[in-house]
Amino acid sequence: MSDLQIAYFPHPALRWKSKDVTRIDAQLKDWVGQMFELMYAARGIGLAANQVALPYRLFVINPSGDPAETELEQVFINPQIIKRNGSEDAEEGCLSLPEIFGPVTRAERITVEAFDLNGEEFAYELGGIHARVVQHESDHLDGVMFTDKVAAEVLTELQPLLDDMTAQMKRQQQDGQIASDKELRAELQRLQAERTDG
Ligand code: ZN
């Protein structure tokens, strides 16, 4: 089975609007296990399928970030935020944007519905960091990054870092370390056809 890697900005998977998963199989479960490993290794608390170049609506979280606290691990497949209440500002980061941070306004409390790895539907009312990480990861599934949601003056400050990352990816593509955007998009399209109705 293929090894996943974290996709860094501006990988086209991060701008991909993913489709609902229609099949949960051994490959998908293996990918989810790898996503948890990558998330912990990078000291994150959430990781979306788009961030490992998989065009599926699913993400994993562990709000503690502690691999020992496996009881806090959650997999959200085809999640839908059906209710949002209140508003709260807090600093966010993203494993696809290392060392880039900025304040984002999000709903304070949410209700989210999703399916787990057994295909069972569940619903949660969440607040605090839990609500924030679910909103951040859900955005990834629509190709939205937290930097799309920071204030204009914050984005101006972050822009040189984003430009550096863009230049670095271009160099890696020219060196052949990373496939071209066109090839990366073709692979996303192929994977999408395998497990969605898209
Ligand atoms: Zn992120």
mmCIF file with all atom_site columns, C-alpha atoms and ligand atoms in Angstrom:
data_model
loop_
_atom_site.group_PDB
_atom_site.id
_atom_site.type_symbol
_atom_site.label_atom_id
_atom_site.label_alt_id
_atom_site.label_comp_id
_atom_site.label_asym_id
_atom_site.label_entity_id
_atom_site.label_seq_id
_atom_site.pdbx_PDB_ins_code
_atom_site.Cartn_x
_atom_site.Cartn_y
_atom_site.Cartn_z
_atom_site.occupancy
_atom_site.B_iso_or_equiv
_atom_site.pdbx_formal_charge
_atom_site.auth_seq_id
_atom_site.auth_comp_id
_atom_site.auth_asym_id
_atom_site.auth_atom_id
_atom_site.pdbx_PDB_model_num
ATOM   1   C  CA . MET A 1 1   ? 0.000   0.000  0.000   1.00 0.00 ? 1   MET A CA 1
ATOM   2   C  CA . SER A 1 2   ? 1.196   3.467  -0.826  1.00 0.00 ? 2   SER A CA 1
ATOM   3   C  CA . ASP A 1 3   ? 2.821   5.717  1.765   1.00 0.00 ? 3   ASP A CA 1
ATOM   4   C  CA . LEU A 1 4   ? 1.194   9.060  2.300   1.00 0.00 ? 4   LEU A CA 1
ATOM   5   C  CA . GLN A 1 5   ? 3.069   12.320 2.819   1.00 0.00 ? 5   GLN A CA 1
ATOM   6   C  CA . ILE A 1 6   ? 1.929   15.715 4.008   1.00 0.00 ? 6   ILE A CA 1
ATOM   7   C  CA . ALA A 1 7   ? 1.205   18.030 1.074   1.00 0.00 ? 7   ALA A CA 1
ATOM   8   C  CA . TYR A 1 8   ? 2.624   21.494 1.611   1.00 0.00 ? 8   TYR A CA 1
ATOM   9   C  CA . PHE A 1 9   ? 1.272   24.755 0.241   1.00 0.00 ? 9   PHE A CA 1
ATOM   10  C  CA . PRO A 1 10  ? 0.754   25.337 -2.701  1.00 0.00 ? 10  PRO A CA 1
ATOM   11  C  CA . HIS A 1 11  ? 0.136   21.675 -3.577  1.00 0.00 ? 11  HIS A CA 1
ATOM   12  C  CA . PRO A 1 12  ? -3.007  21.573 -5.770  1.00 0.00 ? 12  PRO A CA 1
ATOM   13  C  CA . ALA A 1 13  ? -4.657  19.051 -3.384  1.00 0.00 ? 13  ALA A CA 1
ATOM   14  C  CA . LEU A 1 14  ? -4.990  21.927 -0.893  1.00 0.00 ? 14  LEU A CA 1
ATOM   15  C  CA . ARG A 1 15  ? -7.262  23.730 -3.364  1.00 0.00 ? 15  ARG A CA 1
ATOM   16  C  CA . TRP A 1 16  ? -9.259  20.651 -4.333  1.00 0.00 ? 16  TRP A CA 1
ATOM   17  C  CA . LYS A 1 17  ? -12.965 20.549 -3.491  1.00 0.00 ? 17  LYS A CA 1
ATOM   18  C  CA . SER A 1 18  ? -13.254 16.959 -2.317  1.00 0.00 ? 18  SER A CA 1
ATOM   19  C  CA . LYS A 1 19  ? -16.186 14.623 -2.802  1.00 0.00 ? 19  LYS A CA 1
ATOM   20  C  CA . ASP A 1 20  ? -18.013 12.379 -0.332  1.00 0.00 ? 20  ASP A CA 1
ATOM   21  C  CA . VAL A 1 21  ? -16.501 8.943  0.173   1.00 0.00 ? 21  VAL A CA 1
ATOM   22  C  CA . THR A 1 22  ? -18.750 6.154  -1.105  1.00 0.00 ? 22  THR A CA 1
ATOM   23  C  CA . ARG A 1 23  ? -16.602 3.190  -0.062  1.00 0.00 ? 23  ARG A CA 1
ATOM   24  C  CA . ILE A 1 24  ? -14.826 2.422  3.217   1.00 0.00 ? 24  ILE A CA 1
ATOM   25  C  CA . ASP A 1 25  ? -12.375 -0.401 2.584   1.00 0.00 ? 25  ASP A CA 1
ATOM   26  C  CA . ALA A 1 26  ? -9.034  -1.735 3.853   1.00 0.00 ? 26  ALA A CA 1
ATOM   27  C  CA . GLN A 1 27  ? -7.074  0.811  1.794   1.00 0.00 ? 27  GLN A CA 1
ATOM   28  C  CA . LEU A 1 28  ? -9.044  3.709  3.261   1.00 0.00 ? 28  LEU A CA 1
ATOM   29  C  CA . LYS A 1 29  ? -8.533  2.346  6.814   1.00 0.00 ? 29  LYS A CA 1
ATOM   30  C  CA . ASP A 1 30  ? -4.801  1.998  6.146   1.00 0.00 ? 30  ASP A CA 1
ATOM   31  C  CA . TRP A 1 31  ? -4.677  5.621  4.940   1.00 0.00 ? 31  TRP A CA 1
ATOM   32  C  CA . VAL A 1 32  ? -6.487  6.797  8.083   1.00 0.00 ? 32  VAL A CA 1
ATOM   33  C  CA . GLY A 1 33  ? -3.860  5.004  10.227  1.00 0.00 ? 33  GLY A CA 1
ATOM   34  C  CA . GLN A 1 34  ? -1.099  6.703  8.261   1.00 0.00 ? 34  GLN A CA 1
ATOM   35  C  CA . MET A 1 35  ? -2.830  10.080 8.661   1.00 0.00 ? 35  MET A CA 1
ATOM   36  C  CA . PHE A 1 36  ? -2.796  9.725  12.455  1.00 0.00 ? 36  PHE A CA 1
ATOM   37  C  CA . GLU A 1 37  ? 0.917   8.804  12.342  1.00 0.00 ? 37  GLU A CA 1
ATOM   38  C  CA . LEU A 1 38  ? 1.784   11.790 10.136  1.00 0.00 ? 38  LEU A CA 1
ATOM   39  C  CA . MET A 1 39  ? -0.305  14.102 12.321  1.00 0.00 ? 39  MET A CA 1
ATOM   40  C  CA . TYR A 1 40  ? 1.448   13.008 15.527  1.00 0.00 ? 40  TYR A CA 1
ATOM   41  C  CA . ALA A 1 41  ? 4.900   13.095 13.927  1.00 0.00 ? 41  ALA A CA 1
ATOM   42  C  CA . ALA A 1 42  ? 4.272   16.716 12.889  1.00 0.00 ? 42  ALA A CA 1
ATOM   43  C  CA . ARG A 1 43  ? 2.797   17.553 16.336  1.00 0.00 ? 43  ARG A CA 1
ATOM   44  C  CA . GLY A 1 44  ? -0.606  18.423 14.950  1.00 0.00 ? 44  GLY A CA 1
ATOM   45  C  CA . ILE A 1 45  ? -4.092  17.950 16.358  1.00 0.00 ? 45  ILE A CA 1
ATOM   46  C  CA . GLY A 1 46  ? -5.907  17.428 13.049  1.00 0.00 ? 46  GLY A CA 1
ATOM   47  C  CA . LEU A 1 47  ? -5.186  16.330 9.492   1.00 0.00 ? 47  LEU A CA 1
ATOM   48  C  CA . ALA A 1 48  ? -7.509  16.376 6.490   1.00 0.00 ? 48  ALA A CA 1
ATOM   49  C  CA . ALA A 1 49  ? -7.360  13.976 3.544   1.00 0.00 ? 49  ALA A CA 1
ATOM   50  C  CA . ASN A 1 50  ? -6.612  16.920 1.208   1.00 0.00 ? 50  ASN A CA 1
ATOM   51  C  CA . GLN A 1 51  ? -3.412  17.459 3.213   1.00 0.00 ? 51  GLN A CA 1
ATOM   52  C  CA . VAL A 1 52  ? -2.127  14.033 2.187   1.00 0.00 ? 52  VAL A CA 1
ATOM   53  C  CA . ALA A 1 53  ? -3.267  14.509 -1.431  1.00 0.00 ? 53  ALA A CA 1
ATOM   54  C  CA . LEU A 1 54  ? -6.358  12.320 -1.070  1.00 0.00 ? 54  LEU A CA 1
ATOM   55  C  CA . PRO A 1 55  ? -9.445  13.957 -2.635  1.00 0.00 ? 55  PRO A CA 1
ATOM   56  C  CA . TYR A 1 56  ? -11.948 12.582 -0.101  1.00 0.00 ? 56  TYR A CA 1
ATOM   57  C  CA . ARG A 1 57  ? -14.130 14.247 2.501   1.00 0.00 ? 57  ARG A CA 1
ATOM   58  C  CA . LEU A 1 58  ? -12.539 12.867 5.638   1.00 0.00 ? 58  LEU A CA 1
ATOM   59  C  CA . PHE A 1 59  ? -10.242 14.033 8.397   1.00 0.00 ? 59  PHE A CA 1
ATOM   60  C  CA . VAL A 1 60  ? -8.728  12.785 11.622  1.00 0.00 ? 60  VAL A CA 1
ATOM   61  C  CA . ILE A 1 61  ? -8.299  14.683 14.886  1.00 0.00 ? 61  ILE A CA 1
ATOM   62  C  CA . ASN A 1 62  ? -6.943  14.262 18.373  1.00 0.00 ? 62  ASN A CA 1
ATOM   63  C  CA . PRO A 1 63  ? -7.422  17.569 20.230  1.00 0.00 ? 63  PRO A CA 1
ATOM   64  C  CA . SER A 1 64  ? -4.801  16.502 22.811  1.00 0.00 ? 64  SER A CA 1
ATOM   65  C  CA . GLY A 1 65  ? -2.156  15.895 20.123  1.00 0.00 ? 65  GLY A CA 1
ATOM   66  C  CA . ASP A 1 66  ? -0.938  13.078 22.391  1.00 0.00 ? 66  ASP A CA 1
ATOM   67  C  CA . PRO A 1 67  ? -0.557  9.702  20.623  1.00 0.00 ? 67  PRO A CA 1
ATOM   68  C  CA . ALA A 1 68  ? -0.933  7.991  24.027  1.00 0.00 ? 68  ALA A CA 1
ATOM   69  C  CA . GLU A 1 69  ? -4.462  9.351  24.339  1.00 0.00 ? 69  GLU A CA 1
ATOM   70  C  CA . THR A 1 70  ? -5.936  7.119  21.659  1.00 0.00 ? 70  THR A CA 1
ATOM   71  C  CA . GLU A 1 71  ? -9.397  7.422  23.205  1.00 0.00 ? 71  GLU A CA 1
ATOM   72  C  CA . LEU A 1 72  ? -9.456  11.026 21.942  1.00 0.00 ? 72  LEU A CA 1
ATOM   73  C  CA . GLU A 1 73  ? -8.780  10.010 18.320  1.00 0.00 ? 73  GLU A CA 1
ATOM   74  C  CA . GLN A 1 74  ? -11.706 10.631 15.993  1.00 0.00 ? 74  GLN A CA 1
ATOM   75  C  CA . VAL A 1 75  ? -12.255 10.001 12.301  1.00 0.00 ? 75  VAL A CA 1
ATOM   76  C  CA . PHE A 1 76  ? -14.830 12.147 10.495  1.00 0.00 ? 76  PHE A CA 1
ATOM   77  C  CA . ILE A 1 77  ? -16.018 10.801 7.137   1.00 0.00 ? 77  ILE A CA 1
ATOM   78  C  CA . ASN A 1 78  ? -18.304 12.963 4.964   1.00 0.00 ? 78  ASN A CA 1
ATOM   79  C  CA . PRO A 1 79  ? -18.680 15.514 7.786   1.00 0.00 ? 79  PRO A CA 1
ATOM   80  C  CA . GLN A 1 80  ? -21.308 18.221 7.721   1.00 0.00 ? 80  GLN A CA 1
ATOM   81  C  CA . ILE A 1 81  ? -21.451 21.161 10.103  1.00 0.00 ? 81  ILE A CA 1
ATOM   82  C  CA . ILE A 1 82  ? -25.180 21.618 10.509  1.00 0.00 ? 82  ILE A CA 1
ATOM   83  C  CA . LYS A 1 83  ? -25.214 24.318 13.213  1.00 0.00 ? 83  LYS A CA 1
ATOM   84  C  CA . ARG A 1 84  ? -22.879 27.174 14.191  1.00 0.00 ? 84  ARG A CA 1
ATOM   85  C  CA . ASN A 1 85  ? -23.238 29.459 17.212  1.00 0.00 ? 85  ASN A CA 1
ATOM   86  C  CA . GLY A 1 86  ? -21.264 32.372 18.555  1.00 0.00 ? 86  GLY A CA 1
ATOM   87  C  CA . SER A 1 87  ? -17.919 33.631 17.368  1.00 0.00 ? 87  SER A CA 1
ATOM   88  C  CA . GLU A 1 88  ? -14.400 33.433 18.740  1.00 0.00 ? 88  GLU A CA 1
ATOM   89  C  CA . ASP A 1 89  ? -10.920 34.533 17.596  1.00 0.00 ? 89  ASP A CA 1
ATOM   90  C  CA . ALA A 1 90  ? -7.896  32.303 18.121  1.00 0.00 ? 90  ALA A CA 1
ATOM   91  C  CA . GLU A 1 91  ? -4.480  31.705 16.624  1.00 0.00 ? 91  GLU A CA 1
ATOM   92  C  CA . GLU A 1 92  ? -4.280  28.839 14.119  1.00 0.00 ? 92  GLU A CA 1
ATOM   93  C  CA . GLY A 1 93  ? -1.545  26.978 12.341  1.00 0.00 ? 93  GLY A CA 1
ATOM   94  C  CA . CYS A 1 94  ? -1.618  24.242 9.724   1.00 0.00 ? 94  CYS A CA 1
ATOM   95  C  CA . LEU A 1 95  ? 0.596   21.233 9.021   1.00 0.00 ? 95  LEU A CA 1
ATOM   96  C  CA . SER A 1 96  ? 0.581   22.224 5.323   1.00 0.00 ? 96  SER A CA 1
ATOM   97  C  CA . LEU A 1 97  ? 1.887   25.689 6.269   1.00 0.00 ? 97  LEU A CA 1
ATOM   98  C  CA . PRO A 1 98  ? 4.694   25.022 8.772   1.00 0.00 ? 98  PRO A CA 1
ATOM   99  C  CA . GLU A 1 99  ? 5.654   27.975 10.958  1.00 0.00 ? 99  GLU A CA 1
ATOM   100 C  CA . ILE A 1 100 ? 2.820   30.155 9.683   1.00 0.00 ? 100 ILE A CA 1
ATOM   101 C  CA . PHE A 1 101 ? 0.275   31.304 12.255  1.00 0.00 ? 101 PHE A CA 1
ATOM   102 C  CA . GLY A 1 102 ? -2.550  33.785 12.374  1.00 0.00 ? 102 GLY A CA 1
ATOM   103 C  CA . PRO A 1 103 ? -5.788  34.613 14.172  1.00 0.00 ? 103 PRO A CA 1
ATOM   104 C  CA . VAL A 1 104 ? -9.008  33.267 12.649  1.00 0.00 ? 104 VAL A CA 1
ATOM   105 C  CA . THR A 1 105 ? -12.602 34.011 13.635  1.00 0.00 ? 105 THR A CA 1
ATOM   106 C  CA . ARG A 1 106 ? -14.722 30.880 13.870  1.00 0.00 ? 106 ARG A CA 1
ATOM   107 C  CA . ALA A 1 107 ? -18.001 29.741 15.389  1.00 0.00 ? 107 ALA A CA 1
ATOM   108 C  CA . GLU A 1 108 ? -17.663 29.114 19.119  1.00 0.00 ? 108 GLU A CA 1
ATOM   109 C  CA . ARG A 1 109 ? -19.929 26.070 19.135  1.00 0.00 ? 109 ARG A CA 1
ATOM   110 C  CA . ILE A 1 110 ? -20.923 23.752 16.304  1.00 0.00 ? 110 ILE A CA 1
ATOM   111 C  CA . THR A 1 111 ? -22.993 20.680 15.655  1.00 0.00 ? 111 THR A CA 1
ATOM   112 C  CA . VAL A 1 112 ? -21.318 18.274 13.251  1.00 0.00 ? 112 VAL A CA 1
ATOM   113 C  CA . GLU A 1 113 ? -22.595 15.068 11.701  1.00 0.00 ? 113 GLU A CA 1
ATOM   114 C  CA . ALA A 1 114 ? -20.304 12.492 10.108  1.00 0.00 ? 114 ALA A CA 1
ATOM   115 C  CA . PHE A 1 115 ? -19.643 8.784  9.670   1.00 0.00 ? 115 PHE A CA 1
ATOM   116 C  CA . ASP A 1 116 ? -16.975 6.792  11.481  1.00 0.00 ? 116 ASP A CA 1
ATOM   117 C  CA . LEU A 1 117 ? -14.685 4.113  10.016  1.00 0.00 ? 117 LEU A CA 1
ATOM   118 C  CA . ASN A 1 118 ? -17.394 1.494  10.562  1.00 0.00 ? 118 ASN A CA 1
ATOM   119 C  CA . GLY A 1 119 ? -19.791 3.526  8.450   1.00 0.00 ? 119 GLY A CA 1
ATOM   120 C  CA . GLU A 1 120 ? -21.858 4.466  11.525  1.00 0.00 ? 120 GLU A CA 1
ATOM   121 C  CA . GLU A 1 121 ? -23.329 7.965  11.542  1.00 0.00 ? 121 GLU A CA 1
ATOM   122 C  CA . PHE A 1 122 ? -22.743 10.157 14.600  1.00 0.00 ? 122 PHE A CA 1
ATOM   123 C  CA . ALA A 1 123 ? -23.442 13.733 15.684  1.00 0.00 ? 123 ALA A CA 1
ATOM   124 C  CA . TYR A 1 124 ? -21.546 15.908 18.151  1.00 0.00 ? 124 TYR A CA 1
ATOM   125 C  CA . GLU A 1 125 ? -22.066 19.301 19.696  1.00 0.00 ? 125 GLU A CA 1
ATOM   126 C  CA . LEU A 1 126 ? -18.594 20.734 20.124  1.00 0.00 ? 126 LEU A CA 1
ATOM   127 C  CA . GLY A 1 127 ? -16.984 23.831 21.636  1.00 0.00 ? 127 GLY A CA 1
ATOM   128 C  CA . GLY A 1 128 ? -13.516 25.222 22.319  1.00 0.00 ? 128 GLY A CA 1
ATOM   129 C  CA . ILE A 1 129 ? -10.494 23.762 20.534  1.00 0.00 ? 129 ILE A CA 1
ATOM   130 C  CA . HIS A 1 130 ? -12.577 20.779 19.454  1.00 0.00 ? 130 HIS A CA 1
ATOM   131 C  CA . ALA A 1 131 ? -15.018 22.985 17.513  1.00 0.00 ? 131 ALA A CA 1
ATOM   132 C  CA . ARG A 1 132 ? -12.137 24.988 16.027  1.00 0.00 ? 132 ARG A CA 1
ATOM   133 C  CA . VAL A 1 133 ? -10.170 22.009 14.727  1.00 0.00 ? 133 VAL A CA 1
ATOM   134 C  CA . VAL A 1 134 ? -13.304 20.480 13.151  1.00 0.00 ? 134 VAL A CA 1
ATOM   135 C  CA . GLN A 1 135 ? -14.042 23.775 11.359  1.00 0.00 ? 135 GLN A CA 1
ATOM   136 C  CA . HIS A 1 136 ? -10.419 24.114 10.217  1.00 0.00 ? 136 HIS A CA 1
ATOM   137 C  CA . GLU A 1 137 ? -10.298 20.535 8.879   1.00 0.00 ? 137 GLU A CA 1
ATOM   138 C  CA . SER A 1 138 ? -13.746 20.810 7.255   1.00 0.00 ? 138 SER A CA 1
ATOM   139 C  CA . ASP A 1 139 ? -12.497 23.868 5.367   1.00 0.00 ? 139 ASP A CA 1
ATOM   140 C  CA . HIS A 1 140 ? -9.629  21.782 3.957   1.00 0.00 ? 140 HIS A CA 1
ATOM   141 C  CA . LEU A 1 141 ? -12.163 19.466 2.317   1.00 0.00 ? 141 LEU A CA 1
ATOM   142 C  CA . ASP A 1 142 ? -13.454 22.473 0.366   1.00 0.00 ? 142 ASP A CA 1
ATOM   143 C  CA . GLY A 1 143 ? -9.953  23.557 -0.624  1.00 0.00 ? 143 GLY A CA 1
ATOM   144 C  CA . VAL A 1 144 ? -9.960  26.397 1.914   1.00 0.00 ? 144 VAL A CA 1
ATOM   145 C  CA . MET A 1 145 ? -6.863  27.247 3.997   1.00 0.00 ? 145 MET A CA 1
ATOM   146 C  CA . PHE A 1 146 ? -6.874  29.241 7.248   1.00 0.00 ? 146 PHE A CA 1
ATOM   147 C  CA . THR A 1 147 ? -4.847  31.938 5.502   1.00 0.00 ? 147 THR A CA 1
ATOM   148 C  CA . ASP A 1 148 ? -7.946  32.606 3.349   1.00 0.00 ? 148 ASP A CA 1
ATOM   149 C  CA . LYS A 1 149 ? -9.720  33.680 6.545   1.00 0.00 ? 149 LYS A CA 1
ATOM   150 C  CA . VAL A 1 150 ? -7.187  35.933 8.282   1.00 0.00 ? 150 VAL A CA 1
ATOM   151 C  CA . ALA A 1 151 ? -7.537  39.723 8.226   1.00 0.00 ? 151 ALA A CA 1
ATOM   152 C  CA . ALA A 1 152 ? -6.043  41.522 5.218   1.00 0.00 ? 152 ALA A CA 1
ATOM   153 C  CA . GLU A 1 153 ? -3.212  43.071 7.275   1.00 0.00 ? 153 GLU A CA 1
ATOM   154 C  CA . VAL A 1 154 ? -2.291  39.634 8.675   1.00 0.00 ? 154 VAL A CA 1
ATOM   155 C  CA . LEU A 1 155 ? -2.221  38.157 5.179   1.00 0.00 ? 155 LEU A CA 1
ATOM   156 C  CA . THR A 1 156 ? 0.080   40.980 4.069   1.00 0.00 ? 156 THR A CA 1
ATOM   157 C  CA . GLU A 1 157 ? 2.469   39.976 6.861   1.00 0.00 ? 157 GLU A CA 1
ATOM   158 C  CA . LEU A 1 158 ? 2.276   36.279 5.988   1.00 0.00 ? 158 LEU A CA 1
ATOM   159 C  CA . GLN A 1 159 ? 2.559   36.766 2.216   1.00 0.00 ? 159 GLN A CA 1
ATOM   160 C  CA . PRO A 1 160 ? 6.404   36.657 2.040   1.00 0.00 ? 160 PRO A CA 1
ATOM   161 C  CA . LEU A 1 161 ? 6.339   33.261 3.817   1.00 0.00 ? 161 LEU A CA 1
ATOM   162 C  CA . LEU A 1 162 ? 3.687   31.981 1.405   1.00 0.00 ? 162 LEU A CA 1
ATOM   163 C  CA . ASP A 1 163 ? 5.719   33.298 -1.530  1.00 0.00 ? 163 ASP A CA 1
ATOM   164 C  CA . ASP A 1 164 ? 8.775   31.435 -0.201  1.00 0.00 ? 164 ASP A CA 1
ATOM   165 C  CA . MET A 1 165 ? 6.805   28.201 -0.051  1.00 0.00 ? 165 MET A CA 1
ATOM   166 C  CA . THR A 1 166 ? 5.515   28.740 -3.598  1.00 0.00 ? 166 THR A CA 1
ATOM   167 C  CA . ALA A 1 167 ? 9.054   29.332 -4.875  1.00 0.00 ? 167 ALA A CA 1
ATOM   168 C  CA . GLN A 1 168 ? 10.310  26.243 -3.038  1.00 0.00 ? 168 GLN A CA 1
ATOM   169 C  CA . MET A 1 169 ? 7.626   24.005 -4.536  1.00 0.00 ? 169 MET A CA 1
ATOM   170 C  CA . LYS A 1 170 ? 8.376   25.370 -8.021  1.00 0.00 ? 170 LYS A CA 1
ATOM   171 C  CA . ARG A 1 171 ? 12.057  24.518 -7.541  1.00 0.00 ? 171 ARG A CA 1
ATOM   172 C  CA . GLN A 1 172 ? 11.212  21.002 -6.347  1.00 0.00 ? 172 GLN A CA 1
ATOM   173 C  CA . GLN A 1 173 ? 8.984   20.540 -9.380  1.00 0.00 ? 173 GLN A CA 1
ATOM   174 C  CA . GLN A 1 174 ? 11.725  21.753 -11.702 1.00 0.00 ? 174 GLN A CA 1
ATOM   175 C  CA . ASP A 1 175 ? 14.191  19.352 -10.021 1.00 0.00 ? 175 ASP A CA 1
ATOM   176 C  CA . GLY A 1 176 ? 11.705  16.519 -10.457 1.00 0.00 ? 176 GLY A CA 1
ATOM   177 C  CA . GLN A 1 177 ? 11.378  15.922 -6.688  1.00 0.00 ? 177 GLN A CA 1
ATOM   178 C  CA . ILE A 1 178 ? 7.668   16.677 -6.933  1.00 0.00 ? 178 ILE A CA 1
ATOM   179 C  CA . ALA A 1 179 ? 5.400   15.994 -9.921  1.00 0.00 ? 179 ALA A CA 1
ATOM   180 C  CA . SER A 1 180 ? 4.045   18.922 -11.941 1.00 0.00 ? 180 SER A CA 1
ATOM   181 C  CA . ASP A 1 181 ? 0.706   20.513 -10.982 1.00 0.00 ? 181 ASP A CA 1
ATOM   182 C  CA . LYS A 1 182 ? -0.818  18.902 -14.047 1.00 0.00 ? 182 LYS A CA 1
ATOM   183 C  CA . GLU A 1 183 ? 0.351   15.420 -12.986 1.00 0.00 ? 183 GLU A CA 1
ATOM   184 C  CA . LEU A 1 184 ? -0.718  16.002 -9.371  1.00 0.00 ? 184 LEU A CA 1
ATOM   185 C  CA . ARG A 1 185 ? -4.203  17.035 -10.531 1.00 0.00 ? 185 ARG A CA 1
ATOM   186 C  CA . ALA A 1 186 ? -4.479  13.991 -12.810 1.00 0.00 ? 186 ALA A CA 1
ATOM   187 C  CA . GLU A 1 187 ? -3.646  11.757 -9.815  1.00 0.00 ? 187 GLU A CA 1
ATOM   188 C  CA . LEU A 1 188 ? -6.289  13.505 -7.668  1.00 0.00 ? 188 LEU A CA 1
ATOM   189 C  CA . GLN A 1 189 ? -8.823  12.953 -10.447 1.00 0.00 ? 189 GLN A CA 1
ATOM   190 C  CA . ARG A 1 190 ? -7.886  9.253  -10.640 1.00 0.00 ? 190 ARG A CA 1
ATOM   191 C  CA . LEU A 1 191 ? -8.191  8.776  -6.853  1.00 0.00 ? 191 LEU A CA 1
ATOM   192 C  CA . GLN A 1 192 ? -11.485 10.665 -6.829  1.00 0.00 ? 192 GLN A CA 1
ATOM   193 C  CA . ALA A 1 193 ? -12.955 8.300  -9.426  1.00 0.00 ? 193 ALA A CA 1
ATOM   194 C  CA . GLU A 1 194 ? -12.020 5.307  -7.234  1.00 0.00 ? 194 GLU A CA 1
ATOM   195 C  CA . ARG A 1 195 ? -13.993 6.149  -4.093  1.00 0.00 ? 195 ARG A CA 1
ATOM   196 C  CA . THR A 1 196 ? -16.559 8.834  -4.848  1.00 0.00 ? 196 THR A CA 1
ATOM   197 C  CA . ASP A 1 197 ? -19.438 9.453  -7.224  1.00 0.00 ? 197 ASP A CA 1
ATOM   198 C  CA . GLY A 1 198 ? -17.476 12.398 -8.643  1.00 0.00 ? 198 GLY A CA 1
HETATM 199 ZN ZN . ZN  B 2 .   ? -4.711  22.818 8.129   1.00 0.00 ? 1   ZN  B ZN 1
#
